[in-house]
CSV table of C-alpha atoms and ligand atoms in Angstrom, one decimal:
chain,number,residue,atom,x,y,z
I,7,MET,CA,0.0,0.0,0.0
I,8,ILE,CA,0.9,3.7,-0.2
I,9,GLU,CA,0.9,5.9,2.9
I,10,VAL,CA,1.3,9.7,2.6
I,11,ILE,CA,1.8,11.1,6.1
I,12,ASP,CA,1.6,14.9,6.9
I,13,LEU,CA,3.4,15.6,3.6
I,14,THR,CA,4.5,19.1,2.8
I,15,LYS,CA,6.5,20.1,-0.3
I,16,VAL,CA,7.6,23.7,-0.8
I,17,TYR,CA,9.3,24.8,-4.1
I,18,GLY,CA,10.8,28.3,-3.4
I,19,SER,CA,7.8,30.4,-2.6
I,20,THR,CA,5.3,27.8,-3.8
I,21,ARG,CA,3.6,25.5,-1.3
I,22,ALA,CA,2.8,22.7,-3.7
I,23,VAL,CA,1.6,20.2,-1.0
I,24,SER,CA,0.6,21.1,2.5
I,25,GLY,CA,0.1,18.7,5.4
I,26,LEU,CA,-1.3,16.0,3.2
I,27,THR,CA,-2.3,12.6,4.7
I,28,PHE,CA,-3.9,9.7,3.0
I,29,ASP,CA,-3.6,5.9,2.4
I,30,VAL,CA,-4.0,4.1,-0.9
I,31,LYS,CA,-5.1,0.5,-0.2
I,32,PRO,CA,-4.6,-2.6,-2.2
I,33,GLY,CA,-7.4,-4.3,-4.1
I,34,GLN,CA,-8.9,-1.0,-5.4
I,35,VAL,CA,-8.4,1.6,-8.0
I,36,THR,CA,-7.9,4.9,-6.2
I,37,GLY,CA,-8.5,8.1,-8.3
I,38,PHE,CA,-6.4,11.1,-7.5
I,39,LEU,CA,-8.3,14.3,-8.4
I,40,GLY,CA,-7.6,18.0,-8.2
I,41,HIS,CA,-7.5,21.0,-10.5
I,42,ASN,CA,-4.3,21.8,-12.3
I,43,GLY,CA,-1.6,22.9,-9.9
I,44,ALA,CA,-3.4,21.2,-6.9
I,45,GLY,CA,-0.3,19.2,-6.1
I,46,LYS,CA,-1.0,15.7,-7.6
I,47,SER,CA,2.2,15.3,-9.6
I,48,THR,CA,4.2,16.6,-6.8
I,49,THR,CA,2.7,14.1,-4.4
I,50,MET,CA,3.3,11.3,-6.8
I,51,ARG,CA,6.9,12.4,-7.3
I,52,VAL,CA,7.5,12.5,-3.6
I,53,ILE,CA,6.0,9.0,-3.2
I,54,LEU,CA,8.3,7.8,-6.0
I,55,GLY,CA,11.4,9.3,-4.3
I,56,LEU,CA,12.0,11.7,-7.2
I,57,HIS,CA,11.4,14.8,-5.1
I,58,LYS,CA,12.4,15.2,-1.4
I,59,PRO,CA,9.6,16.2,1.0
I,60,THR,CA,10.0,19.4,2.8
I,61,SER,CA,8.4,17.6,5.8
I,62,GLY,CA,6.4,14.5,6.4
I,63,ARG,CA,6.8,11.2,4.7
I,64,ALA,CA,5.5,9.1,1.8
I,65,LEU,CA,5.9,5.3,2.1
I,66,ILE,CA,5.4,2.3,-0.2
I,67,ASN,CA,4.8,-1.0,1.6
I,68,GLY,CA,5.9,0.7,4.8
I,69,VAL,CA,9.2,2.1,3.6
I,70,ARG,CA,10.5,5.0,1.5
I,71,LYS,CA,10.9,4.2,-2.2
I,72,ARG,CA,14.7,4.3,-1.9
I,73,ASP,CA,14.6,1.6,0.9
I,74,LEU,CA,12.5,-0.9,-1.2
I,75,ARG,CA,14.5,-4.1,-1.6
I,76,ASP,CA,13.3,-4.9,-5.1
I,77,PRO,CA,11.9,-1.6,-6.4
I,78,MET,CA,10.8,-2.7,-9.9
I,79,ARG,CA,8.8,-5.6,-8.5
I,80,GLU,CA,7.2,-3.5,-5.8
I,81,VAL,CA,6.2,-0.3,-7.6
I,82,GLY,CA,5.7,0.6,-11.2
I,83,ALA,CA,5.0,4.2,-12.3
I,84,MET,CA,4.3,6.3,-15.3
I,85,LEU,CA,4.6,10.1,-14.8
I,86,ASP,CA,5.3,11.6,-18.1
I,87,ALA,CA,5.3,9.4,-21.2
I,88,THR,CA,7.0,12.1,-23.3
I,89,GLU,CA,10.2,11.8,-21.3
I,90,VAL,CA,11.3,8.6,-23.0
I,91,GLN,CA,14.3,8.8,-25.3
I,92,GLY,CA,13.1,8.6,-28.9
I,93,GLY,CA,16.2,7.0,-30.6
I,94,ARG,CA,15.6,3.5,-29.3
I,95,SER,CA,13.0,0.9,-30.2
I,96,ALA,CA,10.3,0.1,-27.8
I,97,PHE,CA,11.8,-3.4,-27.3
I,98,ASP,CA,15.3,-2.0,-26.5
I,99,HIS,CA,13.9,0.7,-24.2
I,100,LEU,CA,12.0,-2.0,-22.1
I,101,GLN,CA,14.9,-4.4,-22.4
I,102,ALA,CA,17.3,-1.8,-20.9
I,103,LEU,CA,14.9,-1.2,-18.0
I,104,ALA,CA,14.4,-5.0,-17.5
I,105,HIS,CA,18.1,-5.5,-17.4
I,106,ALA,CA,18.6,-2.8,-14.8
I,107,GLY,CA,15.8,-4.3,-12.7
I,108,GLY,CA,17.0,-8.0,-13.0
I,109,ILE,CA,13.9,-8.9,-15.0
I,110,ALA,CA,13.9,-11.6,-17.6
I,111,ARG,CA,13.8,-10.8,-21.3
I,112,ARG,CA,10.7,-12.9,-21.8
I,113,ARG,CA,8.8,-10.5,-19.6
I,114,VAL,CA,9.6,-7.7,-22.1
I,115,VAL,CA,8.0,-9.7,-24.9
I,116,GLU,CA,5.0,-10.5,-22.6
I,117,VAL,CA,4.4,-6.9,-21.5
I,118,LEU,CA,4.7,-5.5,-25.1
I,119,GLU,CA,1.9,-8.0,-26.0
I,120,GLU,CA,-0.1,-7.0,-22.9
I,121,VAL,CA,-0.1,-3.3,-23.9
I,122,GLY,CA,-0.8,-3.9,-27.6
I,123,LEU,CA,2.6,-2.8,-28.9
I,124,ALA,CA,4.0,-6.2,-30.0
I,125,GLY,CA,3.6,-5.2,-33.7
I,126,ALA,CA,5.6,-2.0,-33.1
I,127,ALA,CA,8.3,-3.4,-30.8
I,128,ARG,CA,11.2,-2.9,-33.2
I,129,LYS,CA,10.1,0.6,-34.3
I,130,ARG,CA,11.9,3.7,-33.0
I,131,ILE,CA,10.0,5.4,-30.2
I,132,ALA,CA,10.6,8.8,-32.0
I,133,GLY,CA,7.9,7.8,-34.5
I,134,PHE,CA,5.3,6.8,-31.9
I,135,SER,CA,2.0,8.6,-31.5
I,136,HIS,CA,1.2,10.1,-28.1
I,137,GLY,CA,-1.1,7.1,-27.4
I,138,MET,CA,1.6,4.6,-28.3
I,139,ARG,CA,4.0,6.4,-25.9
I,140,GLN,CA,1.4,6.1,-23.2
I,141,ARG,CA,1.1,2.4,-23.8
I,142,LEU,CA,4.9,2.1,-23.7
I,143,GLY,CA,5.0,4.0,-20.4
I,144,ILE,CA,2.3,1.7,-19.0
I,145,ALA,CA,4.4,-1.3,-20.3
I,146,ALA,CA,7.4,0.1,-18.4
I,147,ALA,CA,5.3,0.4,-15.2
I,148,LEU,CA,4.1,-3.2,-15.5
I,149,LEU,CA,7.5,-4.7,-16.3
I,150,GLY,CA,8.2,-5.9,-12.8
I,151,GLU,CA,4.6,-7.0,-12.2
I,152,PRO,CA,4.6,-4.7,-9.3
I,153,GLY,CA,2.1,-4.7,-6.4
I,154,VAL,CA,1.8,-0.9,-6.5
I,155,LEU,CA,1.1,1.1,-9.6
I,156,ILE,CA,1.2,4.9,-9.8
I,157,LEU,CA,0.0,6.5,-13.0
I,158,ASP,CA,-0.2,10.2,-13.7
I,159,GLU,CA,-2.8,11.0,-16.4
I,160,PRO,CA,-2.4,7.6,-18.2
I,161,VAL,CA,-5.5,8.1,-20.3
I,162,ASN,CA,-4.1,11.2,-22.1
I,163,GLY,CA,-3.7,10.5,-25.8
I,164,LEU,CA,-5.4,7.1,-25.8
I,165,ASP,CA,-8.1,6.5,-28.4
I,166,PRO,CA,-11.5,5.2,-27.2
I,167,ASP,CA,-10.3,1.6,-27.6
I,168,GLY,CA,-7.2,2.4,-25.6
I,169,ILE,CA,-9.2,4.1,-22.9
I,170,ARG,CA,-11.5,1.0,-22.5
I,171,TRP,CA,-8.4,-1.3,-22.6
I,172,LEU,CA,-6.7,0.7,-19.8
I,173,ARG,CA,-9.9,0.8,-17.7
I,174,THR,CA,-10.2,-3.0,-17.9
I,175,LEU,CA,-6.5,-3.5,-17.2
I,176,LEU,CA,-6.5,-1.3,-14.1
I,177,ARG,CA,-9.6,-2.9,-12.7
I,178,SER,CA,-8.2,-6.4,-13.2
I,179,LEU,CA,-4.9,-5.4,-11.6
I,180,ALA,CA,-6.8,-4.1,-8.6
I,181,ALA,CA,-8.9,-7.2,-8.5
I,182,GLU,CA,-5.6,-9.2,-8.3
I,183,GLY,CA,-5.0,-7.3,-5.0
I,184,ARG,CA,-2.6,-4.7,-6.4
I,185,THR,CA,-2.6,-1.0,-5.2
I,186,VAL,CA,-3.5,1.3,-8.1
I,187,LEU,CA,-3.3,5.1,-7.8
I,188,LEU,CA,-4.1,7.1,-10.9
I,189,SER,CA,-4.7,10.8,-11.6
I,190,SER,CA,-6.9,11.9,-14.5
I,191,HIS,CA,-8.7,15.1,-15.4
I,192,LEU,CA,-11.3,13.0,-17.3
I,193,MET,CA,-14.1,12.8,-14.8
I,194,THR,CA,-16.4,10.4,-16.7
I,195,GLU,CA,-13.5,8.0,-17.2
I,196,MET,CA,-12.5,8.3,-13.5
I,197,SER,CA,-16.1,7.6,-12.4
I,198,LEU,CA,-16.0,4.3,-14.5
I,199,THR,CA,-12.6,3.2,-13.2
I,200,ALA,CA,-12.0,4.3,-9.6
I,201,ASP,CA,-13.5,2.7,-6.5
I,202,ARG,CA,-12.0,5.3,-4.1
I,203,LEU,CA,-11.2,9.0,-4.5
I,204,ILE,CA,-8.6,11.2,-3.0
I,205,ILE,CA,-9.5,14.8,-3.9
I,206,ILE,CA,-7.0,17.6,-3.2
I,207,GLY,CA,-7.0,21.4,-3.6
I,208,ARG,CA,-4.1,23.8,-3.1
I,209,GLY,CA,-2.0,20.9,-1.8
I,210,GLN,CA,-4.5,19.9,0.9
I,211,LEU,CA,-6.9,17.0,1.3
I,212,ILE,CA,-10.5,17.8,0.5
I,213,GLU,CA,-12.0,14.3,0.3
I,214,ASP,CA,-10.9,10.8,1.0
I,215,THR,CA,-13.9,8.7,0.2
I,216,THR,CA,-15.5,6.0,-2.1
I,217,MET,CA,-17.0,7.0,-5.4
I,218,ALA,CA,-20.4,5.6,-4.3
I,219,GLU,CA,-20.4,7.7,-1.1
I,220,LEU,CA,-19.4,10.9,-2.8
I,221,LEU,CA,-22.0,10.6,-5.5
I,222,SER,CA,-24.8,9.7,-3.0
I,223,ARG,CA,-24.0,12.9,-1.1
I,224,PHE,CA,-24.7,15.0,-4.1
I,225,GLN,CA,-28.4,15.2,-4.7
I,226,GLY,CA,-29.5,14.4,-8.2
I,227,ASP,CA,-32.5,15.9,-9.7
I,228,VAL,CA,-35.6,14.7,-11.6
I,229,SER,CA,-36.0,15.8,-15.2
I,230,VAL,CA,-39.7,16.4,-16.0
I,231,ARG,CA,-41.3,17.3,-19.3
I,232,SER,CA,-44.8,18.5,-19.5
I,233,PRO,CA,-46.9,20.5,-21.9
I,234,HIS,CA,-48.3,22.1,-18.7
I,235,ALA,CA,-44.9,23.2,-17.4
I,236,THR,CA,-46.0,26.5,-15.8
I,237,ARG,CA,-49.0,25.0,-13.9
I,238,LEU,CA,-46.9,22.0,-12.8
I,239,THR,CA,-44.1,24.4,-11.6
I,240,GLY,CA,-46.5,26.2,-9.4
I,241,ALA,CA,-47.8,23.0,-7.9
I,242,LEU,CA,-44.3,21.6,-7.3
I,243,GLU,CA,-43.0,24.8,-5.7
I,244,ALA,CA,-46.1,24.9,-3.5
I,245,ALA,CA,-45.1,21.4,-2.3
I,246,GLY,CA,-41.6,22.6,-1.4
I,247,ALA,CA,-39.6,21.6,-4.5
I,248,THR,CA,-37.0,23.7,-6.2
I,249,VAL,CA,-37.7,23.9,-9.9
I,250,ARG,CA,-35.3,25.1,-12.6
I,251,ARG,CA,-36.4,25.4,-16.2
I,252,ALA,CA,-33.8,23.7,-18.3
I,253,GLN,CA,-32.0,25.6,-21.0
I,254,ALA,CA,-33.6,25.5,-24.4
I,255,PRO,CA,-31.3,24.1,-27.1
I,256,GLY,CA,-29.1,26.9,-28.5
I,257,ALA,CA,-29.7,29.2,-25.5
I,258,SER,CA,-26.6,31.2,-24.7
I,259,THR,CA,-26.4,30.7,-20.9
I,260,PRO,CA,-23.9,27.9,-20.2
I,261,SER,CA,-25.3,24.8,-18.6
I,262,THR,CA,-23.3,22.0,-16.8
I,263,SER,CA,-25.2,19.4,-18.8
I,264,VAL,CA,-26.3,19.0,-22.4
I,265,SER,CA,-28.8,21.4,-23.9
I,266,ARG,CA,-32.3,20.4,-23.1
I,267,ALA,CA,-35.6,20.8,-24.8
I,268,GLU,CA,-37.9,23.6,-23.9
I,269,GLY,CA,-40.6,22.7,-21.4
I,270,GLU,CA,-38.2,20.6,-19.4
I,271,LEU,CA,-38.0,21.2,-15.7
I,272,LEU,CA,-35.2,20.1,-13.4
I,273,VAL,CA,-36.7,19.4,-10.0
I,274,THR,CA,-35.0,18.8,-6.6
I,275,GLY,CA,-36.6,18.2,-3.3
I,276,LEU,CA,-39.3,15.7,-4.4
I,277,SER,CA,-39.0,12.2,-5.6
I,278,ALA,CA,-40.1,11.2,-9.2
I,279,ALA,CA,-43.1,9.4,-7.6
I,280,ALA,CA,-44.2,12.5,-5.7
I,281,ILE,CA,-43.8,14.6,-8.8
I,282,GLY,CA,-46.0,12.1,-10.8
I,283,ASP,CA,-48.7,12.1,-8.1
I,284,LEU,CA,-48.8,15.9,-7.9
I,285,ALA,CA,-49.0,16.1,-11.7
I,286,LEU,CA,-52.0,13.8,-11.6
I,287,VAL,CA,-53.8,15.7,-8.9
I,288,ASN,CA,-53.2,19.0,-10.8
I,289,GLY,CA,-54.3,17.6,-14.1
I,290,CYS,CA,-50.9,18.0,-15.8
I,291,ALA,CA,-49.8,15.5,-18.5
I,292,ILE,CA,-46.3,14.2,-18.0
I,293,HIS,CA,-44.2,13.4,-21.1
I,294,GLU,CA,-41.0,12.5,-19.3
I,295,LEU,CA,-40.0,11.8,-15.6
I,296,THR,CA,-36.4,10.8,-15.2
I,297,PRO,CA,-34.4,10.7,-11.9
I,298,ARG,CA,-30.8,11.8,-12.6
I,299,GLN,CA,-27.8,11.1,-10.4
I,300,ALA,CA,-25.2,13.9,-9.9
I,301,SER,CA,-22.2,13.3,-12.1
I,302,LEU,CA,-18.7,13.1,-10.6
I,303,GLU,CA,-17.9,16.2,-12.5
I,304,GLU,CA,-20.7,18.1,-10.9
I,305,ALA,CA,-19.7,16.8,-7.5
I,306,PHE,CA,-16.0,17.6,-8.1
I,307,MET,CA,-16.8,21.2,-9.2
I,308,GLU,CA,-19.0,21.8,-6.1
I,309,ILE,CA,-16.5,20.3,-3.7
I,310,THR,CA,-13.5,22.2,-5.1
I,311,GLN,CA,-15.2,25.5,-5.7
L,2,LIG,P1,-0.9,19.0,-10.4
L,2,LIG,O1,-0.2,17.7,-10.7
L,2,LIG,O2,-2.1,18.8,-9.5
L,2,LIG,O3,-1.3,19.8,-11.6
L,2,LIG,P2,1.7,20.0,-9.5
L,2,LIG,O4,2.1,19.0,-8.4
L,2,LIG,O5,2.3,19.8,-10.8
L,2,LIG,O6,0.1,20.0,-9.6
L,2,LIG,O7,2.0,21.5,-9.0
L,2,LIG,C1,1.6,22.0,-7.8
L,2,LIG,C2,2.2,23.4,-7.6
L,2,LIG,O8,3.7,23.2,-7.5
L,2,LIG,C3,2.0,24.3,-8.8
L,2,LIG,O9,1.9,25.6,-8.4
L,2,LIG,C4,3.3,24.1,-9.6
L,2,LIG,O10,3.6,25.3,-10.4
L,2,LIG,C5,4.3,23.9,-8.6
L,2,LIG,N1,5.5,23.1,-9.0
L,2,LIG,C6,5.4,21.8,-9.4
L,2,LIG,N2,6.6,21.3,-9.6
L,2,LIG,C7,7.5,22.3,-9.4
L,2,LIG,C8,8.9,22.5,-9.5
L,2,LIG,N3,9.7,21.4,-9.9
L,2,LIG,N4,9.5,23.7,-9.2
L,2,LIG,C9,8.7,24.7,-8.8
L,2,LIG,N5,7.3,24.6,-8.7
L,2,LIG,C10,6.7,23.5,-9.0
């Protein structure tokens, strides 16, 4: 597992991470969220021993990275896939890493297969697309079949097939009992991949929770369409609901969700059943009645505001 204990990292006059404490447990995918500059990469770099903490500690399997006895078999990481030297082939790059870590050559072949790069193994990395570089970075992280994986924005540059592949891979690695920490700014993808969430802002912990708990805390609404929208709105408000009229398509005011048809109401404070009952009593036809859960993006924006 990973333990971050009262971690602070100051660069010159910038306090990148401030008194941050959290654990990342095995058997789960943990998402690491925060706006740009929140301190995610810094935290990952300190965990990986690339940057020294100003104070506090970050431990992998109970020790600092540099004290791990067999580092490549204990932790794999991908921070910036563009950092890889372009002159070598994918095979030679992984082979050099494997050699340094005492890992057999057959594992290089295996891992290239696993990330879908077997066909490009002998090609120079310089000619790789961003998505191929991401796959290569993930291959390097998986080389030692480590129990702990740390991936910074691994989804960037992957095509839809690649995104789905990575999601399945990360979930299966967690199901095998590994510890998986990943950052991503793609909220929908994160909500499909992560079981737990660590959310930080300005270097400090905001949330350490499960995806399910977080979403359940953010009230969804009920989308209602009725040809008697005005009368229904009056009845709903009289019953204590809050009613927003959804944006008509093409309207200029920005909306957090997709544009909605005119006549659509977004109702909070009453269940779909109660809304249906009220509509019946008030003689209002209902053309749609859809309960909607808050999205991770909506929850994230509200929390980090
Ligand atoms: P995130 O990964 O969440 O976008 P970072 O950890 O990259 O955030 O950055 C946190 C803050 O620390 C930012 O203000 C950033 O400019 C600063 N920072 C990050 N790395 C360095 C560095 N090597 N030197 C100076 N400042 C840095």
